[in-house]
Amino acid sequence: QDSAKRQGFVYDYFDWEYPEVIHWGHVQLDAYDVPMSTSSIRELIEAGELDGWDDPRAPTIASLRRRGIRGQAIVNALVELGTSTSNVDLAMSSIYAANRDLVDDETDRAFLVRDDPDHGGGAVEVQLLGGPETANPPVHPDHEDRGNREIPVGQAVLVESDDLPGHGDRVWLKGFGCVRHTRDAFEPTGDGIDVVREEEVDVVHWVPADRNLPTRLRTMDGDVSGYAEPGLSTYESDALVQFERVGFARIDRHEAEETVAYFAHP
């Protein structure tokens, strides 16, 4: 506001028409434990508590960019927020919703089984008693023209323990079909997709136990280890994917031991 007053004097001197200026109060972001302060962030970086300005835990534009959130999403969320001279809170969920609108239609799907007790309960290996040798979930559920992914099944699969049904219960492995949990294994039942709608059989994601891609998902709450479907290795750095039932993520790099991805939002 002080700068606007000084600029007004200059405009008056040259007899120019000064534009209407609307000032925002301080805009605060929720969802971050790290304060929105450049000096505080710098101290955390120098202390090794943050990896850098683009650490996913840092409330910075660089961090959002590395997570795969587009600048236009931030603009759209701020425009939706409106202007006010009072201090306002901007929910990160508003930025996430705006980014989802921008990227959902073009983003391929993939499976990621998290091996973390706080996210899905950890990975569990379950033997398969028969069924097809490959699974073919769609690349995108709304675009049949993009085709299907081809996932080799093998003799066993990994699922998150929170998705493991009780003995005798059924579950629908996405792209594979309905299986019953029996004899500490999954046995295909031959049921059609109608059991999901009519009998409320849960639909879960999975990856092959012997042919998967170790993956580290960097999030605002820390790193989460897991296993992705093998086809994820074909995506180049900076590609965006949606890990089904987990959320959107940006592929950062493929290393010899693991693939590193940055979590964007649900």
PDB file of C-alpha atoms in Angstrom:
ATOM      1  CA  GLN A   1       0.000   0.000   0.000  1.00  0.00           C
ATOM      2  CA  ASP A   2       2.893   2.363   0.702  1.00  0.00           C
ATOM      3  CA  SER A   3       4.306   1.626  -2.768  1.00  0.00           C
ATOM      4  CA  ALA A   4       0.919   2.421  -4.324  1.00  0.00           C
ATOM      5  CA  LYS A   5       0.952   5.853  -2.695  1.00  0.00           C
ATOM      6  CA  ARG A   6       4.409   6.629  -4.066  1.00  0.00           C
ATOM      7  CA  GLN A   7       3.421   5.382  -7.518  1.00  0.00           C
ATOM      8  CA  GLY A   8       0.325   7.591  -7.363  1.00  0.00           C
ATOM      9  CA  PHE A   9       2.496  10.711  -6.891  1.00  0.00           C
ATOM     10  CA  VAL A  10       4.533   9.792  -9.995  1.00  0.00           C
ATOM     11  CA  TYR A  11       1.396   9.237 -12.072  1.00  0.00           C
ATOM     12  CA  ASP A  12      -0.049  12.578 -10.918  1.00  0.00           C
ATOM     13  CA  TYR A  13       3.164  14.375 -11.833  1.00  0.00           C
ATOM     14  CA  PHE A  14       3.037  13.064 -15.401  1.00  0.00           C
ATOM     15  CA  ASP A  15      -0.732  13.512 -15.553  1.00  0.00           C
ATOM     16  CA  TRP A  16      -1.237   9.800 -16.149  1.00  0.00           C
ATOM     17  CA  GLU A  17      -4.314   7.887 -15.169  1.00  0.00           C
ATOM     18  CA  TYR A  18      -3.484   5.595 -12.265  1.00  0.00           C
ATOM     19  CA  PRO A  19      -5.098   2.114 -12.460  1.00  0.00           C
ATOM     20  CA  GLU A  20      -7.359   0.813  -9.726  1.00  0.00           C
ATOM     21  CA  VAL A  21      -5.300  -1.128  -7.211  1.00  0.00           C
ATOM     22  CA  ILE A  22      -6.757  -3.768  -4.916  1.00  0.00           C
ATOM     23  CA  HIS A  23      -4.599  -5.076  -2.086  1.00  0.00           C
ATOM     24  CA  TRP A  24      -4.636  -8.542  -0.613  1.00  0.00           C
ATOM     25  CA  GLY A  25      -4.067  -9.230   3.023  1.00  0.00           C
ATOM     26  CA  HIS A  26      -1.657 -11.989   3.979  1.00  0.00           C
ATOM     27  CA  VAL A  27      -2.567 -15.295   2.338  1.00  0.00           C
ATOM     28  CA  GLN A  28      -1.865 -18.278   4.572  1.00  0.00           C
ATOM     29  CA  LEU A  29      -1.733 -21.889   3.397  1.00  0.00           C
ATOM     30  CA  ASP A  30      -2.987 -24.768   5.465  1.00  0.00           C
ATOM     31  CA  ALA A  31      -1.592 -28.341   5.442  1.00  0.00           C
ATOM     32  CA  TYR A  32       2.047 -27.357   6.102  1.00  0.00           C
ATOM     33  CA  ASP A  33       4.053 -27.881   9.288  1.00  0.00           C
ATOM     34  CA  VAL A  34       6.876 -25.706   7.920  1.00  0.00           C
ATOM     35  CA  PRO A  35       6.220 -21.945   8.330  1.00  0.00           C
ATOM     36  CA  MET A  36       5.838 -19.738   5.246  1.00  0.00           C
ATOM     37  CA  SER A  37       9.048 -17.869   5.961  1.00  0.00           C
ATOM     38  CA  THR A  38      12.072 -17.791   3.688  1.00  0.00           C
ATOM     39  CA  SER A  39      14.441 -17.422   6.653  1.00  0.00           C
ATOM     40  CA  SER A  40      12.861 -20.394   8.465  1.00  0.00           C
ATOM     41  CA  ILE A  41      12.959 -22.561   5.356  1.00  0.00           C
ATOM     42  CA  ARG A  42      16.600 -21.595   4.725  1.00  0.00           C
ATOM     43  CA  GLU A  43      17.518 -22.569   8.293  1.00  0.00           C
ATOM     44  CA  LEU A  44      15.826 -25.970   7.881  1.00  0.00           C
ATOM     45  CA  ILE A  45      17.680 -26.553   4.612  1.00  0.00           C
ATOM     46  CA  GLU A  46      21.039 -25.610   6.145  1.00  0.00           C
ATOM     47  CA  ALA A  47      20.312 -27.919   9.085  1.00  0.00           C
ATOM     48  CA  GLY A  48      19.574 -30.802   6.702  1.00  0.00           C
ATOM     49  CA  GLU A  49      15.945 -31.105   7.833  1.00  0.00           C
ATOM     50  CA  LEU A  50      14.752 -30.178   4.334  1.00  0.00           C
ATOM     51  CA  ASP A  51      16.415 -31.376   1.124  1.00  0.00           C
ATOM     52  CA  GLY A  52      16.035 -28.015  -0.566  1.00  0.00           C
ATOM     53  CA  TRP A  53      13.534 -25.388  -1.643  1.00  0.00           C
ATOM     54  CA  ASP A  54      11.665 -28.032  -3.669  1.00  0.00           C
ATOM     55  CA  ASP A  55      11.338 -30.501  -0.781  1.00  0.00           C
ATOM     56  CA  PRO A  56       7.679 -31.673  -0.806  1.00  0.00           C
ATOM     57  CA  ARG A  57       7.349 -30.568   2.833  1.00  0.00           C
ATOM     58  CA  ALA A  58       8.243 -26.945   1.998  1.00  0.00           C
ATOM     59  CA  PRO A  59       5.480 -24.383   1.246  1.00  0.00           C
ATOM     60  CA  THR A  60       7.160 -23.081  -1.924  1.00  0.00           C
ATOM     61  CA  ILE A  61       6.348 -22.748  -5.614  1.00  0.00           C
ATOM     62  CA  ALA A  62       9.396 -24.901  -6.376  1.00  0.00           C
ATOM     63  CA  SER A  63       7.974 -27.668  -4.193  1.00  0.00           C
ATOM     64  CA  LEU A  64       4.565 -27.552  -5.876  1.00  0.00           C
ATOM     65  CA  ARG A  65       6.189 -27.602  -9.316  1.00  0.00           C
ATOM     66  CA  ARG A  66       8.255 -30.675  -8.470  1.00  0.00           C
ATOM     67  CA  ARG A  67       5.143 -32.410  -7.166  1.00  0.00           C
ATOM     68  CA  GLY A  68       3.471 -31.910 -10.543  1.00  0.00           C
ATOM     69  CA  ILE A  69       1.099 -29.081  -9.632  1.00  0.00           C
ATOM     70  CA  ARG A  70       0.702 -26.575 -12.429  1.00  0.00           C
ATOM     71  CA  GLY A  71       1.053 -22.853 -11.975  1.00  0.00           C
ATOM     72  CA  GLN A  72      -2.343 -22.292 -13.562  1.00  0.00           C
ATOM     73  CA  ALA A  73      -3.923 -24.332 -10.766  1.00  0.00           C
ATOM     74  CA  ILE A  74      -2.505 -21.905  -8.197  1.00  0.00           C
ATOM     75  CA  VAL A  75      -3.761 -18.941 -10.229  1.00  0.00           C
ATOM     76  CA  ASN A  76      -7.223 -20.467 -10.559  1.00  0.00           C
ATOM     77  CA  ALA A  77      -7.431 -21.159  -6.822  1.00  0.00           C
ATOM     78  CA  LEU A  78      -6.410 -17.586  -5.956  1.00  0.00           C
ATOM     79  CA  VAL A  79      -8.899 -16.114  -8.431  1.00  0.00           C
ATOM     80  CA  GLU A  80     -11.626 -18.277  -6.891  1.00  0.00           C
ATOM     81  CA  LEU A  81     -10.565 -17.039  -3.454  1.00  0.00           C
ATOM     82  CA  GLY A  82     -11.174 -13.423  -4.468  1.00  0.00           C
ATOM     83  CA  THR A  83      -9.521 -10.294  -3.095  1.00  0.00           C
ATOM     84  CA  SER A  84      -9.689  -8.965   0.430  1.00  0.00           C
ATOM     85  CA  THR A  85      -7.631  -6.577   2.518  1.00  0.00           C
ATOM     86  CA  SER A  86      -8.109  -8.963   5.454  1.00  0.00           C
ATOM     87  CA  ASN A  87      -5.827 -11.898   6.056  1.00  0.00           C
ATOM     88  CA  VAL A  88      -7.218 -15.008   4.395  1.00  0.00           C
ATOM     89  CA  ASP A  89      -6.565 -18.751   4.499  1.00  0.00           C
ATOM     90  CA  LEU A  90      -6.113 -20.621   1.220  1.00  0.00           C
ATOM     91  CA  ALA A  91      -6.865 -24.322   1.573  1.00  0.00           C
ATOM     92  CA  MET A  92      -4.461 -26.565  -0.317  1.00  0.00           C
ATOM     93  CA  SER A  93      -7.517 -28.632  -1.247  1.00  0.00           C
ATOM     94  CA  SER A  94      -8.571 -25.718  -3.485  1.00  0.00           C
ATOM     95  CA  ILE A  95      -5.245 -25.869  -5.351  1.00  0.00           C
ATOM     96  CA  TYR A  96      -5.516 -29.646  -5.582  1.00  0.00           C
ATOM     97  CA  ALA A  97      -9.049 -29.431  -7.010  1.00  0.00           C
ATOM     98  CA  ALA A  98      -7.947 -26.857  -9.577  1.00  0.00           C
ATOM     99  CA  ASN A  99      -4.968 -28.996 -10.603  1.00  0.00           C
ATOM    100  CA  ARG A 100      -7.140 -32.111 -10.832  1.00  0.00           C
ATOM    101  CA  ASP A 101      -9.415 -30.295 -13.275  1.00  0.00           C
ATOM    102  CA  LEU A 102      -6.389 -29.487 -15.439  1.00  0.00           C
ATOM    103  CA  VAL A 103      -4.642 -32.875 -15.472  1.00  0.00           C
ATOM    104  CA  ASP A 104      -7.165 -35.649 -14.823  1.00  0.00           C
ATOM    105  CA  ASP A 105      -8.307 -36.133 -18.405  1.00  0.00           C
ATOM    106  CA  GLU A 106      -4.788 -36.543 -19.799  1.00  0.00           C
ATOM    107  CA  THR A 107      -3.163 -38.533 -16.994  1.00  0.00           C
ATOM    108  CA  ASP A 108      -2.595 -42.291 -17.346  1.00  0.00           C
ATOM    109  CA  ARG A 109      -3.436 -44.662 -14.508  1.00  0.00           C
ATOM    110  CA  ALA A 110      -1.088 -47.091 -12.752  1.00  0.00           C
ATOM    111  CA  PHE A 111      -1.004 -49.338  -9.670  1.00  0.00           C
ATOM    112  CA  LEU A 112       1.151 -48.675  -6.608  1.00  0.00           C
ATOM    113  CA  VAL A 113       1.037 -50.954  -3.560  1.00  0.00           C
ATOM    114  CA  ARG A 114       2.406 -49.058  -0.581  1.00  0.00           C
ATOM    115  CA  ASP A 115       4.574 -50.969   1.884  1.00  0.00           C
ATOM    116  CA  ASP A 116       3.953 -48.660   4.814  1.00  0.00           C
ATOM    117  CA  PRO A 117       2.052 -49.373   8.056  1.00  0.00           C
ATOM    118  CA  ASP A 118       0.572 -45.863   8.080  1.00  0.00           C
ATOM    119  CA  HIS A 119      -0.564 -45.958   4.439  1.00  0.00           C
ATOM    120  CA  GLY A 120      -2.489 -49.086   3.512  1.00  0.00           C
ATOM    121  CA  GLY A 121      -1.071 -51.161   6.355  1.00  0.00           C
ATOM    122  CA  GLY A 122       1.905 -52.575   4.448  1.00  0.00           C
ATOM    123  CA  ALA A 123       2.302 -54.887   1.456  1.00  0.00           C
ATOM    124  CA  VAL A 124       1.158 -58.513   1.718  1.00  0.00           C
ATOM    125  CA  GLU A 125       2.047 -61.280  -0.736  1.00  0.00           C
ATOM    126  CA  VAL A 126      -0.792 -63.632  -1.645  1.00  0.00           C
ATOM    127  CA  GLN A 127      -0.486 -66.711  -3.854  1.00  0.00           C
ATOM    128  CA  LEU A 128      -2.778 -66.990  -6.867  1.00  0.00           C
ATOM    129  CA  LEU A 129      -4.506 -70.269  -7.622  1.00  0.00           C
ATOM    130  CA  GLY A 130      -5.036 -69.946 -11.365  1.00  0.00           C
ATOM    131  CA  GLY A 131      -6.562 -67.226 -13.495  1.00  0.00           C
ATOM    132  CA  PRO A 132      -5.278 -65.334 -16.555  1.00  0.00           C
ATOM    133  CA  GLU A 133      -1.546 -64.878 -17.090  1.00  0.00           C
ATOM    134  CA  THR A 134      -1.931 -61.153 -17.752  1.00  0.00           C
ATOM    135  CA  ALA A 135      -4.268 -58.462 -16.483  1.00  0.00           C
ATOM    136  CA  ASN A 136      -5.500 -55.629 -18.686  1.00  0.00           C
ATOM    137  CA  PRO A 137      -6.791 -52.606 -16.782  1.00  0.00           C
ATOM    138  CA  PRO A 138      -7.506 -49.512 -18.909  1.00  0.00           C
ATOM    139  CA  VAL A 139      -4.883 -46.818 -19.405  1.00  0.00           C
ATOM    140  CA  HIS A 140      -7.641 -44.319 -18.597  1.00  0.00           C
ATOM    141  CA  PRO A 141     -11.160 -45.343 -17.519  1.00  0.00           C
ATOM    142  CA  ASP A 142     -12.796 -42.558 -19.546  1.00  0.00           C
ATOM    143  CA  HIS A 143     -10.872 -43.108 -22.792  1.00  0.00           C
ATOM    144  CA  GLU A 144     -11.206 -46.557 -24.324  1.00  0.00           C
ATOM    145  CA  ASP A 145      -9.238 -45.384 -27.363  1.00  0.00           C
ATOM    146  CA  ARG A 146      -6.054 -45.266 -25.240  1.00  0.00           C
ATOM    147  CA  GLY A 147      -6.212 -49.024 -24.816  1.00  0.00           C
ATOM    148  CA  ASN A 148      -5.274 -51.200 -21.857  1.00  0.00           C
ATOM    149  CA  ARG A 149      -2.154 -51.802 -19.812  1.00  0.00           C
ATOM    150  CA  GLU A 150      -0.693 -55.301 -19.866  1.00  0.00           C
ATOM    151  CA  ILE A 151       0.434 -56.514 -16.455  1.00  0.00           C
ATOM    152  CA  PRO A 152       2.034 -59.985 -16.078  1.00  0.00           C
ATOM    153  CA  VAL A 153       0.358 -61.723 -13.156  1.00  0.00           C
ATOM    154  CA  GLY A 154       2.696 -64.551 -12.159  1.00  0.00           C
ATOM    155  CA  GLN A 155       2.127 -66.936  -9.261  1.00  0.00           C
ATOM    156  CA  ALA A 156       1.394 -64.328  -6.569  1.00  0.00           C
ATOM    157  CA  VAL A 157       0.383 -60.702  -6.125  1.00  0.00           C
ATOM    158  CA  LEU A 158       1.030 -57.949  -3.616  1.00  0.00           C
ATOM    159  CA  VAL A 159      -1.879 -56.056  -2.051  1.00  0.00           C
ATOM    160  CA  GLU A 160      -2.057 -53.584   0.802  1.00  0.00           C
ATOM    161  CA  SER A 161      -2.959 -55.371   4.020  1.00  0.00           C
ATOM    162  CA  ASP A 162      -5.918 -53.042   4.612  1.00  0.00           C
ATOM    163  CA  ASP A 163      -7.387 -54.423   1.359  1.00  0.00           C
ATOM    164  CA  LEU A 164      -6.889 -58.091   2.254  1.00  0.00           C
ATOM    165  CA  PRO A 165     -10.350 -59.675   2.697  1.00  0.00           C
ATOM    166  CA  GLY A 166     -11.175 -62.112   5.453  1.00  0.00           C
ATOM    167  CA  HIS A 167     -10.951 -65.839   4.779  1.00  0.00           C
ATOM    168  CA  GLY A 168     -13.813 -66.894   2.548  1.00  0.00           C
ATOM    169  CA  ASP A 169     -14.534 -63.338   1.398  1.00  0.00           C
ATOM    170  CA  ARG A 170     -14.175 -62.040  -2.133  1.00  0.00           C
ATOM    171  CA  VAL A 171     -12.391 -59.046  -3.589  1.00  0.00           C
ATOM    172  CA  TRP A 172     -12.110 -57.679  -7.132  1.00  0.00           C
ATOM    173  CA  LEU A 173      -8.526 -57.249  -8.342  1.00  0.00           C
ATOM    174  CA  LYS A 174      -8.694 -54.371 -10.812  1.00  0.00           C
ATOM    175  CA  GLY A 175      -8.079 -55.533 -14.363  1.00  0.00           C
ATOM    176  CA  PHE A 176      -7.877 -59.194 -13.270  1.00  0.00           C
ATOM    177  CA  GLY A 177     -11.238 -60.215 -11.838  1.00  0.00           C
ATOM    178  CA  CYS A 178     -12.978 -61.544  -8.756  1.00  0.00           C
ATOM    179  CA  VAL A 179     -11.056 -63.772  -6.338  1.00  0.00           C
ATOM    180  CA  ARG A 180     -11.886 -65.428  -3.037  1.00  0.00           C
ATOM    181  CA  HIS A 181      -9.445 -65.451  -0.130  1.00  0.00           C
ATOM    182  CA  THR A 182      -9.129 -69.139   0.697  1.00  0.00           C
ATOM    183  CA  ARG A 183      -6.322 -71.390   1.958  1.00  0.00           C
ATOM    184  CA  ASP A 184      -4.159 -68.279   2.405  1.00  0.00           C
ATOM    185  CA  ALA A 185      -4.384 -67.676  -1.344  1.00  0.00           C
ATOM    186  CA  PHE A 186      -6.564 -65.952  -3.936  1.00  0.00           C
ATOM    187  CA  GLU A 187      -8.720 -68.281  -6.013  1.00  0.00           C
ATOM    188  CA  PRO A 188     -10.543 -66.838  -9.066  1.00  0.00           C
ATOM    189  CA  THR A 189     -14.328 -67.235  -8.753  1.00  0.00           C
ATOM    190  CA  GLY A 190     -15.418 -66.463 -12.308  1.00  0.00           C
ATOM    191  CA  ASP A 191     -17.914 -63.867 -11.084  1.00  0.00           C
ATOM    192  CA  GLY A 192     -18.698 -60.942 -13.351  1.00  0.00           C
ATOM    193  CA  ILE A 193     -18.328 -57.241 -12.576  1.00  0.00           C
ATOM    194  CA  ASP A 194     -21.958 -57.166 -11.389  1.00  0.00           C
ATOM    195  CA  VAL A 195     -20.793 -58.498  -7.978  1.00  0.00           C
ATOM    196  CA  VAL A 196     -19.121 -55.142  -7.384  1.00  0.00           C
ATOM    197  CA  ARG A 197     -22.359 -53.216  -7.934  1.00  0.00           C
ATOM    198  CA  GLU A 198     -24.899 -55.680  -6.585  1.00  0.00           C
ATOM    199  CA  GLU A 199     -23.003 -57.451  -3.798  1.00  0.00           C
ATOM    200  CA  GLU A 200     -20.631 -54.649  -2.792  1.00  0.00           C
ATOM    201  CA  VAL A 201     -17.462 -56.648  -3.406  1.00  0.00           C
ATOM    202  CA  ASP A 202     -14.511 -54.302  -2.832  1.00  0.00           C
ATOM    203  CA  VAL A 203     -12.314 -53.278  -5.757  1.00  0.00           C
ATOM    204  CA  VAL A 204      -8.587 -53.113  -4.939  1.00  0.00           C
ATOM    205  CA  HIS A 205      -5.319 -52.415  -6.720  1.00  0.00           C
ATOM    206  CA  TRP A 206      -2.372 -54.812  -6.743  1.00  0.00           C
ATOM    207  CA  VAL A 207       0.961 -55.571  -8.427  1.00  0.00           C
ATOM    208  CA  PRO A 208       2.663 -58.864  -9.372  1.00  0.00           C
ATOM    209  CA  ALA A 209       4.844 -60.162  -6.553  1.00  0.00           C
ATOM    210  CA  ASP A 210       7.775 -61.181  -8.731  1.00  0.00           C
ATOM    211  CA  ARG A 211       7.677 -58.518 -11.450  1.00  0.00           C
ATOM    212  CA  ASN A 212       7.182 -55.080  -9.995  1.00  0.00           C
ATOM    213  CA  LEU A 213       9.038 -51.791  -9.770  1.00  0.00           C
ATOM    214  CA  PRO A 214      10.308 -50.715  -6.311  1.00  0.00           C
ATOM    215  CA  THR A 215       9.107 -47.143  -5.893  1.00  0.00           C
ATOM    216  CA  ARG A 216       9.629 -44.389  -3.350  1.00  0.00           C
ATOM    217  CA  LEU A 217       6.807 -41.851  -3.120  1.00  0.00           C
ATOM    218  CA  ARG A 218       7.896 -38.531  -1.648  1.00  0.00           C
ATOM    219  CA  THR A 219       5.026 -36.818   0.210  1.00  0.00           C
ATOM    220  CA  MET A 220       4.403 -33.864   2.510  1.00  0.00           C
ATOM    221  CA  ASP A 221       4.439 -36.321   5.427  1.00  0.00           C
ATOM    222  CA  GLY A 222       7.664 -38.065   4.460  1.00  0.00           C
ATOM    223  CA  ASP A 223       8.718 -40.820   2.072  1.00  0.00           C
ATOM    224  CA  VAL A 224       6.543 -43.880   1.455  1.00  0.00           C
ATOM    225  CA  SER A 225       8.040 -47.062  -0.009  1.00  0.00           C
ATOM    226  CA  GLY A 226       6.091 -49.366  -2.272  1.00  0.00           C
ATOM    227  CA  TYR A 227       5.913 -51.400  -5.458  1.00  0.00           C
ATOM    228  CA  ALA A 228       4.500 -50.203  -8.778  1.00  0.00           C
ATOM    229  CA  GLU A 229       3.355 -52.149 -11.802  1.00  0.00           C
ATOM    230  CA  PRO A 230       6.324 -52.835 -14.136  1.00  0.00           C
ATOM    231  CA  GLY A 231       5.006 -50.591 -16.917  1.00  0.00           C
ATOM    232  CA  LEU A 232       5.767 -47.510 -14.817  1.00  0.00           C
ATOM    233  CA  SER A 233       9.396 -47.860 -15.926  1.00  0.00           C
ATOM    234  CA  THR A 234       8.407 -46.695 -19.434  1.00  0.00           C
ATOM    235  CA  TYR A 235       7.365 -43.242 -18.224  1.00  0.00           C
ATOM    236  CA  GLU A 236       9.954 -40.509 -18.548  1.00  0.00           C
ATOM    237  CA  SER A 237      10.898 -38.041 -15.853  1.00  0.00           C
ATOM    238  CA  ASP A 238       8.331 -35.274 -15.370  1.00  0.00           C
ATOM    239  CA  ALA A 239       5.448 -37.481 -16.524  1.00  0.00           C
ATOM    240  CA  LEU A 240       2.324 -37.386 -14.383  1.00  0.00           C
ATOM    241  CA  VAL A 241       0.434 -40.554 -13.460  1.00  0.00           C
ATOM    242  CA  GLN A 242      -2.468 -41.325 -11.190  1.00  0.00           C
ATOM    243  CA  PHE A 243      -1.767 -44.189  -8.824  1.00  0.00           C
ATOM    244  CA  GLU A 244      -5.242 -45.656  -8.569  1.00  0.00           C
ATOM    245  CA  ARG A 245      -6.806 -45.265  -5.128  1.00  0.00           C
ATOM    246  CA  VAL A 246      -3.686 -43.382  -3.978  1.00  0.00           C
ATOM    247  CA  GLY A 247      -3.451 -40.153  -5.970  1.00  0.00           C
ATOM    248  CA  PHE A 248      -1.620 -38.184  -8.637  1.00  0.00           C
ATOM    249  CA  ALA A 249       2.175 -38.222  -8.711  1.00  0.00           C
ATOM    250  CA  ARG A 250       4.968 -36.855 -10.845  1.00  0.00           C
ATOM    251  CA  ILE A 251       7.719 -39.265 -11.946  1.00  0.00           C
ATOM    252  CA  ASP A 252      10.951 -37.641 -10.831  1.00  0.00           C
ATOM    253  CA  ARG A 253      13.578 -40.195 -11.868  1.00  0.00           C
ATOM    254  CA  HIS A 254      14.336 -43.867 -12.396  1.00  0.00           C
ATOM    255  CA  GLU A 255      17.313 -45.139 -10.413  1.00  0.00           C
ATOM    256  CA  ALA A 256      18.937 -48.563 -10.399  1.00  0.00           C
ATOM    257  CA  GLU A 257      17.367 -49.544  -7.069  1.00  0.00           C
ATOM    258  CA  GLU A 258      14.042 -47.731  -7.306  1.00  0.00           C
ATOM    259  CA  THR A 259      11.844 -45.230  -9.079  1.00  0.00           C
ATOM    260  CA  VAL A 260      11.282 -41.932  -7.261  1.00  0.00           C
ATOM    261  CA  ALA A 261       7.949 -40.140  -7.622  1.00  0.00           C
ATOM    262  CA  TYR A 262       6.561 -37.024  -5.928  1.00  0.00           C
ATOM    263  CA  PHE A 263       3.014 -37.136  -4.593  1.00  0.00           C
ATOM    264  CA  ALA A 264       0.874 -34.301  -5.935  1.00  0.00           C
ATOM    265  CA  HIS A 265      -2.543 -34.792  -4.318  1.00  0.00           C
ATOM    266  CA  PRO A 266      -5.447 -37.236  -4.095  1.00  0.00           C
TER     267      PRO A 266
END
